[in-house]
Short mmCIF file of C-alpha atoms and ligand atoms in Angstrom, two decimals:
data_model
loop_
_atom_site.label_atom_id
_atom_site.label_comp_id
_atom_site.label_asym_id
_atom_site.label_seq_id
_atom_site.Cartn_x
_atom_site.Cartn_y
_atom_site.Cartn_z
CA MET A 1 106.63 95.17 89.64
CA ASN A 2 107.85 92.98 92.44
CA LYS A 3 110.60 91.49 90.32
CA ARG A 4 113.54 93.04 92.02
CA PRO A 5 116.87 91.61 93.16
CA SER A 6 116.71 90.40 96.74
CA GLY A 7 117.96 92.98 99.17
CA GLU A 8 116.88 95.87 96.98
CA ARG A 9 114.24 98.04 98.56
CA GLU A 10 110.84 98.36 96.92
CA THR A 11 109.98 101.94 96.13
CA ILE A 12 106.41 102.54 97.22
CA LEU A 13 106.19 106.21 96.28
CA SER A 14 108.40 107.95 93.77
CA VAL A 15 108.11 111.70 93.16
CA LYS A 16 110.18 113.11 90.30
CA ASP A 17 110.81 116.72 89.29
CA LEU A 18 107.66 117.87 91.05
CA THR A 19 106.81 121.55 90.68
CA VAL A 20 103.85 123.06 92.54
CA GLY A 21 102.90 126.71 92.78
CA PHE A 22 100.09 129.13 93.52
CA GLY A 23 99.88 132.08 91.16
CA ASP A 24 103.37 133.56 90.86
CA LYS A 25 104.62 131.70 93.90
CA ILE A 26 106.50 128.45 93.36
CA VAL A 27 106.37 126.31 96.52
CA LEU A 28 108.07 123.14 95.29
CA ASP A 29 110.57 123.26 92.43
CA LYS A 30 111.63 120.04 90.71
CA LEU A 31 111.44 118.10 93.95
CA ASN A 32 112.51 114.44 94.05
CA LEU A 33 111.64 111.96 96.77
CA ASP A 34 111.43 108.17 97.07
CA ILE A 35 109.80 106.27 99.92
CA TYR A 36 110.60 102.60 100.49
CA ARG A 37 108.28 99.88 101.70
CA GLY A 38 108.26 99.35 105.45
CA GLU A 39 110.13 102.49 106.42
CA ILE A 40 109.11 105.38 108.63
CA LEU A 41 110.25 108.51 106.88
CA GLY A 42 110.39 111.67 108.96
CA PHE A 43 109.83 114.80 106.91
CA VAL A 44 110.92 118.14 108.32
CA GLY A 45 111.32 121.70 107.14
CA ALA A 46 110.62 125.27 108.20
CA SER A 47 107.03 126.30 108.70
CA GLY A 48 105.56 127.28 105.34
CA ALA A 49 108.24 125.36 103.41
CA GLY A 50 105.64 123.21 101.65
CA LYS A 51 105.48 119.97 103.65
CA SER A 52 101.69 119.86 103.67
CA VAL A 53 101.55 121.01 100.04
CA LEU A 54 103.73 118.07 99.01
CA MET A 55 101.50 115.64 100.88
CA ARG A 56 98.32 117.13 99.42
CA THR A 57 99.79 117.07 95.92
CA VAL A 58 100.68 113.39 96.18
CA LEU A 59 97.12 112.77 97.36
CA ARG A 60 95.86 114.65 94.26
CA LEU A 61 94.17 117.30 96.38
CA LEU A 62 96.35 120.01 94.82
CA PRO A 63 97.35 120.37 91.17
CA ARG A 64 100.96 120.23 90.08
CA ARG A 65 102.67 122.25 87.37
CA SER A 66 104.94 119.41 86.28
CA GLY A 67 106.60 116.24 87.46
CA THR A 68 105.53 112.64 87.92
CA ILE A 69 104.15 110.69 90.86
CA GLN A 70 104.37 106.92 90.97
CA ILE A 71 102.52 104.88 93.58
CA LEU A 72 103.43 101.20 93.84
CA GLY A 73 105.11 101.42 90.44
CA SER A 74 102.09 102.94 88.65
CA ASP A 75 102.14 106.43 87.21
CA TYR A 76 99.07 108.41 88.22
CA ASP A 77 98.96 110.19 84.86
CA THR A 78 98.96 107.12 82.66
CA VAL A 79 96.58 104.77 84.49
CA ASP A 80 92.84 104.74 83.86
CA GLU A 81 90.28 106.04 86.34
CA VAL A 82 89.53 102.60 87.81
CA LYS A 83 93.19 101.96 88.53
CA ARG A 84 93.63 105.49 89.86
CA THR A 85 90.82 104.95 92.35
CA ALA A 86 92.40 101.63 93.32
CA LEU A 87 95.69 103.44 93.95
CA ASP A 88 93.89 106.01 96.10
CA THR A 89 92.78 103.23 98.41
CA ARG A 90 96.42 102.22 98.95
CA LEU A 91 97.03 105.56 100.70
CA GLY A 92 95.79 106.64 104.11
CA VAL A 93 96.04 110.12 105.55
CA LEU A 94 95.91 111.92 108.88
CA PHE A 95 95.63 115.64 108.11
CA GLN A 96 97.41 118.34 110.09
CA HIS A 97 94.22 120.15 111.09
CA GLY A 98 90.65 119.00 111.58
CA ALA A 99 91.58 115.37 112.04
CA LEU A 100 87.95 114.20 112.47
CA PHE A 101 84.47 115.37 111.49
CA SER A 102 82.98 116.75 114.69
CA SER A 103 79.39 115.88 113.77
CA LEU A 104 80.19 112.19 113.34
CA THR A 105 81.04 109.59 115.97
CA VAL A 106 84.43 107.88 115.95
CA LYS A 107 82.88 104.84 114.29
CA GLU A 108 81.19 106.94 111.61
CA ASN A 109 84.44 108.80 110.96
CA ILE A 110 86.32 105.55 110.48
CA GLN A 111 83.60 104.27 108.15
CA LEU A 112 83.75 107.32 105.87
CA PRO A 113 86.48 105.95 103.57
CA MET A 114 84.68 102.58 103.52
CA ARG A 115 81.47 104.29 102.36
CA GLU A 116 83.38 106.22 99.73
CA TYR A 117 85.31 103.34 98.22
CA LEU A 118 83.64 100.07 99.22
CA ASP A 119 80.15 98.70 99.06
CA LEU A 120 79.87 96.78 102.33
CA PRO A 121 76.93 95.76 104.49
CA ARG A 122 76.53 97.74 107.69
CA TRP A 123 77.40 94.86 110.03
CA LEU A 124 80.71 94.34 108.24
CA MET A 125 81.57 98.05 108.35
CA ASP A 126 80.83 97.97 112.08
CA GLU A 127 83.11 94.99 112.60
CA LEU A 128 85.88 96.62 110.60
CA ALA A 129 85.51 99.88 112.53
CA TYR A 130 85.84 98.04 115.85
CA LEU A 131 88.92 96.24 114.54
CA LYS A 132 90.57 99.55 113.65
CA ILE A 133 89.60 101.02 117.02
CA GLU A 134 91.33 98.11 118.73
CA LEU A 135 94.33 98.37 116.42
CA VAL A 136 95.05 101.94 117.52
CA GLY A 137 94.67 101.11 121.20
CA LEU A 138 91.30 102.74 121.89
CA HIS A 139 88.63 101.22 124.10
CA PRO A 140 85.57 99.94 122.15
CA ASP A 141 83.48 102.50 124.08
CA ALA A 142 85.14 105.20 121.98
CA ALA A 143 83.21 104.02 118.91
CA ASP A 144 80.03 105.92 119.72
CA LYS A 145 81.71 109.02 121.12
CA TYR A 146 81.94 112.34 119.31
CA PRO A 147 85.35 114.01 118.88
CA SER A 148 84.45 116.67 121.48
CA GLU A 149 84.17 113.90 124.08
CA LEU A 150 87.73 112.66 123.45
CA SER A 151 91.15 113.77 124.70
CA GLY A 152 93.73 115.08 122.22
CA GLY A 153 95.59 111.77 122.21
CA MET A 154 92.37 109.81 121.61
CA ILE A 155 91.44 112.08 118.70
CA LYS A 156 94.81 111.40 117.07
CA ARG A 157 94.33 107.66 117.53
CA ALA A 158 90.81 107.81 116.10
CA ALA A 159 92.12 109.82 113.13
CA LEU A 160 94.81 107.19 112.66
CA ALA A 161 92.13 104.48 112.72
CA ARG A 162 90.35 106.34 109.94
CA ALA A 163 93.62 106.59 107.97
CA LEU A 164 93.91 102.80 108.31
CA ALA A 165 90.27 102.14 107.34
CA LEU A 166 91.09 100.69 103.92
CA ASP A 167 94.26 98.83 104.98
CA PRO A 168 96.61 101.16 103.09
CA ASP A 169 100.20 100.39 102.14
CA LEU A 170 101.33 103.94 102.86
CA VAL A 171 100.03 106.40 105.45
CA PHE A 172 100.71 110.12 105.49
CA LEU A 173 100.75 111.66 108.93
CA ASP A 174 100.93 115.46 109.00
CA GLU A 175 102.34 116.53 112.36
CA PRO A 176 100.49 113.77 114.24
CA THR A 177 101.99 114.49 117.65
CA SER A 178 101.63 118.27 117.64
CA GLY A 179 99.48 119.36 120.54
CA LEU A 180 100.15 116.19 122.55
CA ASP A 181 102.12 116.20 125.78
CA PRO A 182 105.50 114.39 125.66
CA ILE A 183 104.08 111.16 127.09
CA GLY A 184 101.13 111.15 124.70
CA ALA A 185 103.51 111.86 121.83
CA ALA A 186 105.86 109.05 122.86
CA GLU A 187 102.94 106.62 123.08
CA PHE A 188 101.74 107.65 119.65
CA ASP A 189 105.25 107.10 118.24
CA GLU A 190 105.35 103.64 119.78
CA LEU A 191 102.01 102.85 118.19
CA ILE A 192 103.29 103.92 114.78
CA ALA A 193 106.40 101.75 115.13
CA GLN A 194 104.25 98.82 116.26
CA LEU A 195 101.88 99.19 113.30
CA ARG A 196 104.80 99.35 110.92
CA ASP A 197 106.15 96.11 112.40
CA THR A 198 102.84 94.22 112.54
CA LEU A 199 101.09 95.51 109.40
CA GLY A 200 104.17 96.17 107.31
CA LEU A 201 102.97 99.72 106.97
CA THR A 202 105.04 102.42 105.28
CA VAL A 203 104.84 105.78 107.02
CA TYR A 204 105.48 109.30 105.78
CA MET A 205 105.44 111.50 108.84
CA VAL A 206 105.70 115.27 108.76
CA THR A 207 106.89 116.24 112.21
CA HIS A 208 108.54 118.95 114.23
CA ASP A 209 109.00 116.57 117.10
CA LEU A 210 112.70 115.82 117.38
CA ASP A 211 111.98 112.98 119.77
CA SER A 212 109.90 111.30 117.06
CA LEU A 213 112.66 111.81 114.51
CA PHE A 214 115.25 110.30 116.78
CA SER A 215 113.24 107.42 118.14
CA VAL A 216 110.99 106.03 115.41
CA CYS A 217 112.09 107.40 112.05
CA ASP A 218 114.33 105.18 109.91
CA ARG A 219 115.19 107.98 107.55
CA ILE A 220 114.83 111.73 107.59
CA ALA A 221 114.24 114.10 104.69
CA VAL A 222 114.53 117.88 104.96
CA LEU A 223 112.50 120.21 102.77
CA GLY A 224 114.34 123.43 102.02
CA GLN A 225 114.85 125.73 99.05
CA LYS A 226 111.71 124.22 97.47
CA ARG A 227 113.14 120.71 97.26
CA VAL A 228 114.49 117.86 99.36
CA LEU A 229 117.68 119.44 100.60
CA VAL A 230 119.10 116.37 102.30
CA GLU A 231 117.87 112.88 103.17
CA GLY A 232 119.39 110.09 105.20
CA THR A 233 120.18 109.21 108.78
CA LEU A 234 120.52 111.54 111.71
CA ASP A 235 124.29 111.46 111.19
CA ASP A 236 123.80 112.58 107.59
CA MET A 237 121.76 115.53 108.90
CA LEU A 238 124.41 116.47 111.43
CA ALA A 239 127.11 116.35 108.75
CA PHE A 240 125.16 118.42 106.25
CA ASP A 241 126.51 121.91 105.69
CA ASP A 242 123.43 124.13 105.87
CA ALA A 243 122.65 126.69 108.55
CA TRP A 244 118.98 125.73 109.01
CA VAL A 245 119.71 121.99 109.13
CA GLN A 246 122.57 122.52 111.57
CA SER A 247 120.58 124.66 113.99
CA TYR A 248 117.55 122.41 113.72
CA PHE A 249 119.30 119.15 114.53
CA LYS A 250 122.16 120.34 116.70
CA GLY A 251 120.36 123.02 118.66
CA LYS A 252 117.98 120.72 120.44
CA ARG A 253 119.70 117.38 120.17
CA ALA A 254 120.89 117.15 123.75
CA ARG A 255 117.33 117.44 125.02
CA SER A 256 116.18 114.31 123.26
CA ILE A 257 118.94 111.93 124.29
CA PRO A 258 117.03 110.15 127.11
CA ARG A 259 114.34 108.96 124.72
CA ALA A 260 116.43 108.33 121.68
CA GLU A 261 119.78 106.75 122.17
CA ASN A 262 120.39 103.33 120.84
CA SER A 263 121.98 102.23 117.64
CA ALA A 264 118.86 100.59 116.24
CA GLY A 265 117.06 103.88 116.28
CA HIS A 266 114.34 102.61 118.60
CA PRO A 267 113.50 104.03 122.00
CA VAL A 268 115.25 102.53 124.98
CA GLU A 269 112.75 100.92 127.34
N1 ADP B 1 95.74 126.34 98.70
C1 ADP B 1 96.75 127.22 98.74
N2 ADP B 1 96.70 128.37 98.03
C2 ADP B 1 97.70 129.26 98.06
N3 ADP B 1 98.83 129.10 98.77
C3 ADP B 1 98.95 127.98 99.50
C4 ADP B 1 97.91 126.98 99.53
N4 ADP B 1 98.31 125.97 100.33
C5 ADP B 1 99.53 126.33 100.80
N5 ADP B 1 99.92 127.52 100.30
C6 ADP B 1 101.20 128.18 100.56
O1 ADP B 1 102.23 127.25 100.30
C7 ADP B 1 103.30 127.40 101.23
C8 ADP B 1 103.60 126.07 101.90
O2 ADP B 1 102.52 125.75 102.77
P1 ADP B 1 102.49 124.40 103.63
O3 ADP B 1 102.76 123.25 102.75
O4 ADP B 1 101.20 124.42 104.35
O5 ADP B 1 103.70 124.62 104.62
P2 ADP B 1 104.22 123.62 105.77
O6 ADP B 1 105.60 123.21 105.37
O7 ADP B 1 104.24 124.45 107.02
O8 ADP B 1 103.25 122.48 105.85
C9 ADP B 1 102.88 128.50 102.20
O9 ADP B 1 103.47 129.70 101.79
C10 ADP B 1 101.38 128.55 102.03
O10 ADP B 1 100.91 129.84 102.30
MG1 MG B 2 101.96 121.84 107.27
#
Protein backbone atom coordinates (compact mmCIF):
# COMPACT_ATOMS: atom_id res chain seq x y z
CA MET A 1 0.00 0.00 0.00
CA ASN A 2 2.85 2.32 0.78
CA LYS A 3 4.77 1.29 -2.31
CA ARG A 4 4.46 4.46 -4.27
CA PRO A 5 6.99 6.49 -6.24
CA SER A 6 8.62 9.15 -4.09
CA GLY A 7 6.94 12.49 -4.46
CA GLU A 8 3.57 10.94 -5.20
CA ARG A 9 0.96 11.75 -2.60
CA GLU A 10 -0.62 8.96 -0.59
CA THR A 11 -4.37 8.90 -0.95
CA ILE A 12 -5.85 8.45 2.50
CA LEU A 13 -9.52 8.57 1.50
CA SER A 14 -10.87 7.86 -1.95
CA VAL A 15 -14.57 8.26 -2.73
CA LYS A 16 -15.69 7.10 -6.18
CA ASP A 17 -19.06 7.51 -7.91
CA LEU A 18 -20.83 7.97 -4.60
CA THR A 19 -24.61 8.30 -4.78
CA VAL A 20 -26.64 9.02 -1.64
CA GLY A 21 -30.33 9.84 -1.43
CA PHE A 22 -33.35 9.92 0.84
CA GLY A 23 -36.54 8.62 -0.73
CA ASP A 24 -36.92 10.30 -4.11
CA LYS A 25 -34.34 12.93 -3.31
CA ILE A 26 -30.78 12.39 -4.54
CA VAL A 27 -28.33 14.44 -2.45
CA LEU A 28 -25.02 13.24 -3.88
CA ASP A 29 -24.81 11.92 -7.43
CA LYS A 30 -21.71 10.01 -8.55
CA LEU A 31 -19.46 12.17 -6.41
CA ASN A 32 -15.67 11.70 -6.55
CA LEU A 33 -13.19 12.96 -3.99
CA ASP A 34 -9.65 12.07 -2.93
CA ILE A 35 -7.93 13.27 0.23
CA TYR A 36 -4.15 13.09 0.55
CA ARG A 37 -2.11 12.36 3.65
CA GLY A 38 -1.05 15.41 5.62
CA GLU A 39 -3.29 17.93 3.90
CA ILE A 40 -5.99 20.18 5.30
CA LEU A 41 -8.85 20.05 2.85
CA GLY A 42 -11.47 22.77 3.15
CA PHE A 43 -14.89 21.63 2.00
CA VAL A 44 -17.49 24.25 1.12
CA GLY A 45 -20.90 24.40 -0.50
CA ALA A 46 -24.30 26.00 -0.08
CA SER A 47 -26.29 25.15 3.02
CA GLY A 48 -28.16 21.90 2.40
CA ALA A 49 -25.84 20.89 -0.44
CA GLY A 50 -24.87 17.65 1.31
CA LYS A 51 -21.57 18.39 3.06
CA SER A 52 -22.62 16.73 6.31
CA VAL A 53 -24.28 13.88 4.40
CA LEU A 54 -21.01 13.13 2.62
CA MET A 55 -19.13 13.08 5.91
CA ARG A 56 -21.71 10.86 7.59
CA THR A 57 -21.74 8.49 4.63
CA VAL A 58 -17.96 8.08 4.72
CA LEU A 59 -18.29 7.36 8.44
CA ARG A 60 -20.90 4.68 7.61
CA LEU A 61 -23.60 6.49 9.57
CA LEU A 62 -25.72 6.86 6.43
CA PRO A 63 -26.30 4.27 3.71
CA ARG A 64 -25.23 4.87 0.13
CA ARG A 65 -27.02 3.86 -3.05
CA SER A 66 -23.82 3.13 -4.95
CA GLY A 67 -20.16 3.98 -5.16
CA THR A 68 -17.02 2.90 -3.33
CA ILE A 69 -15.17 4.28 -0.32
CA GLN A 70 -11.54 3.42 0.28
CA ILE A 71 -9.79 4.29 3.54
CA LEU A 72 -6.01 3.88 3.61
CA GLY A 73 -6.22 1.76 0.47
CA SER A 74 -8.84 -0.66 1.84
CA ASP A 75 -12.32 -0.91 0.40
CA TYR A 76 -14.97 -0.83 3.12
CA ASP A 77 -17.18 -3.26 1.20
CA THR A 78 -14.63 -6.00 0.72
CA VAL A 79 -12.86 -6.12 4.10
CA ASP A 80 -14.07 -8.29 6.96
CA GLU A 81 -15.69 -6.92 10.10
CA VAL A 82 -12.47 -6.95 12.14
CA LYS A 83 -10.65 -4.92 9.51
CA ARG A 84 -13.63 -2.60 9.11
CA THR A 85 -13.60 -1.84 12.82
CA ALA A 86 -9.85 -1.25 12.61
CA LEU A 87 -10.46 1.22 9.78
CA ASP A 88 -13.10 3.00 11.87
CA THR A 89 -10.48 3.72 14.50
CA ARG A 90 -8.33 5.48 11.88
CA LEU A 91 -11.03 8.17 11.57
CA GLY A 92 -11.91 10.86 14.10
CA VAL A 93 -14.89 13.17 13.92
CA LEU A 94 -16.12 16.46 15.32
CA PHE A 95 -19.82 16.72 14.46
CA GLN A 96 -21.52 19.93 13.41
CA HIS A 97 -24.04 19.91 16.25
CA GLY A 98 -23.97 18.45 19.74
CA ALA A 99 -20.21 18.24 19.89
CA LEU A 100 -20.14 16.70 23.40
CA PHE A 101 -22.46 14.68 25.64
CA SER A 102 -23.73 17.14 28.21
CA SER A 103 -24.14 14.55 30.97
CA LEU A 104 -20.49 13.51 30.79
CA THR A 105 -17.39 15.40 31.88
CA VAL A 106 -14.75 16.38 29.34
CA LYS A 107 -12.62 13.45 30.42
CA GLU A 108 -15.51 11.00 30.11
CA ASN A 109 -16.37 12.38 26.68
CA ILE A 110 -12.80 11.88 25.49
CA GLN A 111 -12.78 8.35 26.88
CA LEU A 112 -15.95 7.31 25.04
CA PRO A 113 -14.17 6.15 21.86
CA MET A 114 -11.56 4.38 24.01
CA ARG A 115 -14.32 2.47 25.83
CA GLU A 116 -15.95 1.59 22.53
CA TYR A 117 -12.88 0.33 20.71
CA LEU A 118 -10.17 -0.45 23.25
CA ASP A 119 -9.96 -2.49 26.41
CA LEU A 120 -7.75 -0.34 28.63
CA PRO A 121 -7.36 -0.06 32.39
CA ARG A 122 -8.86 3.06 33.91
CA TRP A 123 -5.53 4.64 34.90
CA LEU A 124 -4.31 4.40 31.31
CA MET A 125 -7.52 5.90 29.92
CA ASP A 126 -7.11 8.75 32.40
CA GLU A 127 -3.53 9.36 31.31
CA LEU A 128 -4.52 9.31 27.66
CA ALA A 129 -7.41 11.71 28.28
CA TYR A 130 -5.08 14.18 30.01
CA LEU A 131 -2.65 13.90 27.11
CA LYS A 132 -5.39 14.78 24.61
CA ILE A 133 -6.56 17.65 26.82
CA GLU A 134 -3.04 19.06 26.76
CA LEU A 135 -2.72 18.46 23.04
CA VAL A 136 -5.70 20.71 22.27
CA GLY A 137 -4.47 23.46 24.58
CA LEU A 138 -6.93 23.04 27.45
CA HIS A 139 -5.98 23.34 31.11
CA PRO A 140 -6.00 19.99 32.99
CA ASP A 141 -8.76 21.44 35.21
CA ALA A 142 -11.11 21.12 32.23
CA ALA A 143 -11.04 17.32 32.58
CA ASP A 144 -13.67 17.16 35.31
CA LYS A 145 -15.87 19.94 33.98
CA TYR A 146 -19.20 19.42 32.23
CA PRO A 147 -19.79 21.00 28.80
CA SER A 148 -22.18 23.57 30.34
CA GLU A 149 -19.27 24.91 32.40
CA LEU A 150 -17.11 25.58 29.32
CA SER A 151 -16.93 28.45 26.82
CA GLY A 152 -17.74 27.81 23.16
CA GLY A 153 -14.07 27.69 22.22
CA MET A 154 -13.29 25.23 25.03
CA ILE A 155 -16.15 22.97 23.94
CA LYS A 156 -14.73 22.85 20.41
CA ARG A 157 -11.30 21.99 21.77
CA ALA A 158 -12.72 19.27 24.01
CA ALA A 159 -14.66 17.86 21.05
CA LEU A 160 -11.43 17.90 19.05
CA ALA A 161 -9.70 16.04 21.88
CA ARG A 162 -12.40 13.39 21.65
CA ALA A 163 -11.94 13.20 17.86
CA LEU A 164 -8.24 12.56 18.51
CA ALA A 165 -8.87 9.97 21.25
CA LEU A 166 -7.77 6.99 19.14
CA ASP A 167 -4.89 8.76 17.34
CA PRO A 168 -6.66 8.81 13.97
CA ASP A 169 -4.98 9.35 10.60
CA LEU A 170 -7.87 11.45 9.31
CA VAL A 171 -10.19 13.78 11.21
CA PHE A 172 -13.47 15.15 9.93
CA LEU A 173 -14.40 18.54 11.31
CA ASP A 174 -17.90 19.73 10.44
CA GLU A 175 -17.98 23.52 10.71
CA PRO A 176 -15.66 23.56 13.73
CA THR A 177 -15.37 27.33 14.01
CA SER A 178 -19.03 28.21 13.57
CA GLY A 179 -20.28 30.07 16.62
CA LEU A 180 -16.79 31.19 17.66
CA ASP A 181 -15.71 34.82 17.59
CA PRO A 182 -12.99 35.69 15.02
CA ILE A 183 -10.18 35.40 17.56
CA GLY A 184 -11.42 32.07 18.88
CA ALA A 185 -11.80 30.85 15.30
CA ALA A 186 -8.28 31.96 14.37
CA GLU A 187 -6.85 30.21 17.42
CA PHE A 188 -8.71 27.03 16.55
CA ASP A 189 -7.34 27.20 12.98
CA GLU A 190 -3.82 27.61 14.33
CA LEU A 191 -4.33 24.57 16.54
CA ILE A 192 -5.46 22.50 13.54
CA ALA A 193 -2.42 23.55 11.51
CA GLN A 194 -0.15 22.77 14.46
CA LEU A 195 -1.67 19.30 14.93
CA ARG A 196 -1.28 18.58 11.25
CA ASP A 197 2.39 19.54 11.48
CA THR A 198 3.19 17.69 14.72
CA LEU A 199 0.97 14.60 14.40
CA GLY A 200 0.97 14.33 10.62
CA LEU A 201 -2.79 14.51 10.78
CA THR A 202 -4.94 14.72 7.67
CA VAL A 203 -7.90 17.05 8.04
CA TYR A 204 -11.21 17.24 6.20
CA MET A 205 -12.83 20.46 7.32
CA VAL A 206 -16.31 21.55 6.33
CA THR A 207 -16.34 25.29 6.83
CA HIS A 208 -18.09 28.50 5.90
CA ASP A 209 -15.27 30.49 7.40
CA LEU A 210 -13.40 32.13 4.54
CA ASP A 211 -10.59 33.08 6.89
CA SER A 212 -10.05 29.39 7.64
CA LEU A 213 -10.07 28.55 3.95
CA PHE A 214 -7.53 31.19 3.17
CA SER A 215 -5.22 30.68 6.11
CA VAL A 216 -5.01 26.98 6.93
CA CYS A 217 -6.47 24.96 4.07
CA ASP A 218 -4.02 23.49 1.54
CA ARG A 219 -6.74 22.62 -0.89
CA ILE A 220 -10.38 23.54 -1.30
CA ALA A 221 -13.23 21.47 -2.70
CA VAL A 222 -16.65 22.87 -3.54
CA LEU A 223 -19.79 20.76 -3.36
CA GLY A 224 -22.38 21.81 -5.92
CA GLN A 225 -24.82 20.13 -8.26
CA LYS A 226 -24.60 16.99 -6.10
CA ARG A 227 -20.90 16.46 -6.73
CA VAL A 228 -17.49 18.06 -6.28
CA LEU A 229 -17.82 20.94 -8.67
CA VAL A 230 -14.24 22.17 -8.44
CA GLU A 231 -11.20 21.41 -6.29
CA GLY A 232 -7.81 23.03 -6.03
CA THR A 233 -6.20 26.19 -4.75
CA LEU A 234 -7.85 29.50 -4.05
CA ASP A 235 -6.70 30.67 -7.49
CA ASP A 236 -8.45 27.69 -9.06
CA MET A 237 -11.64 28.74 -7.27
CA LEU A 238 -11.34 32.32 -8.45
CA ALA A 239 -10.82 31.17 -12.03
CA PHE A 240 -13.73 28.76 -12.02
CA ASP A 241 -16.69 29.83 -14.12
CA ASP A 242 -19.68 29.27 -11.85
CA ALA A 243 -21.93 31.94 -10.36
CA TRP A 244 -22.07 30.47 -6.84
CA VAL A 245 -18.31 29.84 -6.68
CA GLN A 246 -17.57 33.32 -7.99
CA SER A 247 -19.83 35.12 -5.53
CA TYR A 248 -18.67 32.95 -2.65
CA PHE A 249 -14.96 33.50 -3.10
CA LYS A 250 -14.87 36.93 -4.68
CA GLY A 251 -17.65 38.57 -2.71
CA LYS A 252 -15.94 38.42 0.63
CA ARG A 253 -12.31 38.01 -0.31
CA ALA A 254 -11.20 41.53 0.50
CA ARG A 255 -12.36 41.15 4.09
CA SER A 256 -10.03 38.27 4.80
CA ILE A 257 -6.80 39.68 3.43
CA PRO A 258 -5.28 40.77 6.79
CA ARG A 259 -5.34 37.23 8.12
CA ALA A 260 -4.57 35.36 4.97
CA GLU A 261 -1.99 36.80 2.68
CA ASN A 262 1.21 34.98 2.17
CA SER A 263 2.25 32.63 -0.54
CA ALA A 264 2.63 29.61 1.73
CA GLY A 265 -1.00 29.77 2.64
CA HIS A 266 -0.29 30.22 6.33
CA PRO A 267 -1.37 33.16 8.45
CA VAL A 268 1.02 36.06 8.73
CA GLU A 269 2.14 36.54 12.33
N1 LIG B 1 -31.27 11.68 7.63
C1 LIG B 1 -31.78 12.40 6.62
N2 LIG B 1 -32.99 12.09 6.09
C2 LIG B 1 -33.52 12.80 5.08
N3 LIG B 1 -32.92 13.85 4.51
C3 LIG B 1 -31.71 14.22 4.99
C4 LIG B 1 -31.09 13.52 6.07
N4 LIG B 1 -29.89 14.10 6.33
C5 LIG B 1 -29.79 15.12 5.46
N5 LIG B 1 -30.87 15.20 4.65
C6 LIG B 1 -31.06 16.17 3.57
O1 LIG B 1 -29.91 16.13 2.74
C7 LIG B 1 -29.59 17.44 2.27
C8 LIG B 1 -28.15 17.76 2.61
O2 LIG B 1 -28.03 17.95 4.01
P1 LIG B 1 -26.65 18.30 4.73
O3 LIG B 1 -25.62 17.34 4.29
O4 LIG B 1 -26.95 18.36 6.18
O5 LIG B 1 -26.34 19.74 4.14
P2 LIG B 1 -25.06 20.67 4.47
O6 LIG B 1 -24.32 20.82 3.18
O7 LIG B 1 -25.65 21.98 4.90
O8 LIG B 1 -24.27 20.00 5.55
C9 LIG B 1 -30.60 18.39 2.89
O9 LIG B 1 -31.62 18.63 1.95
C10 LIG B 1 -31.13 17.61 4.07
O10 LIG B 1 -32.44 17.99 4.35
MG1 LIG C 1 -23.85 20.48 7.47
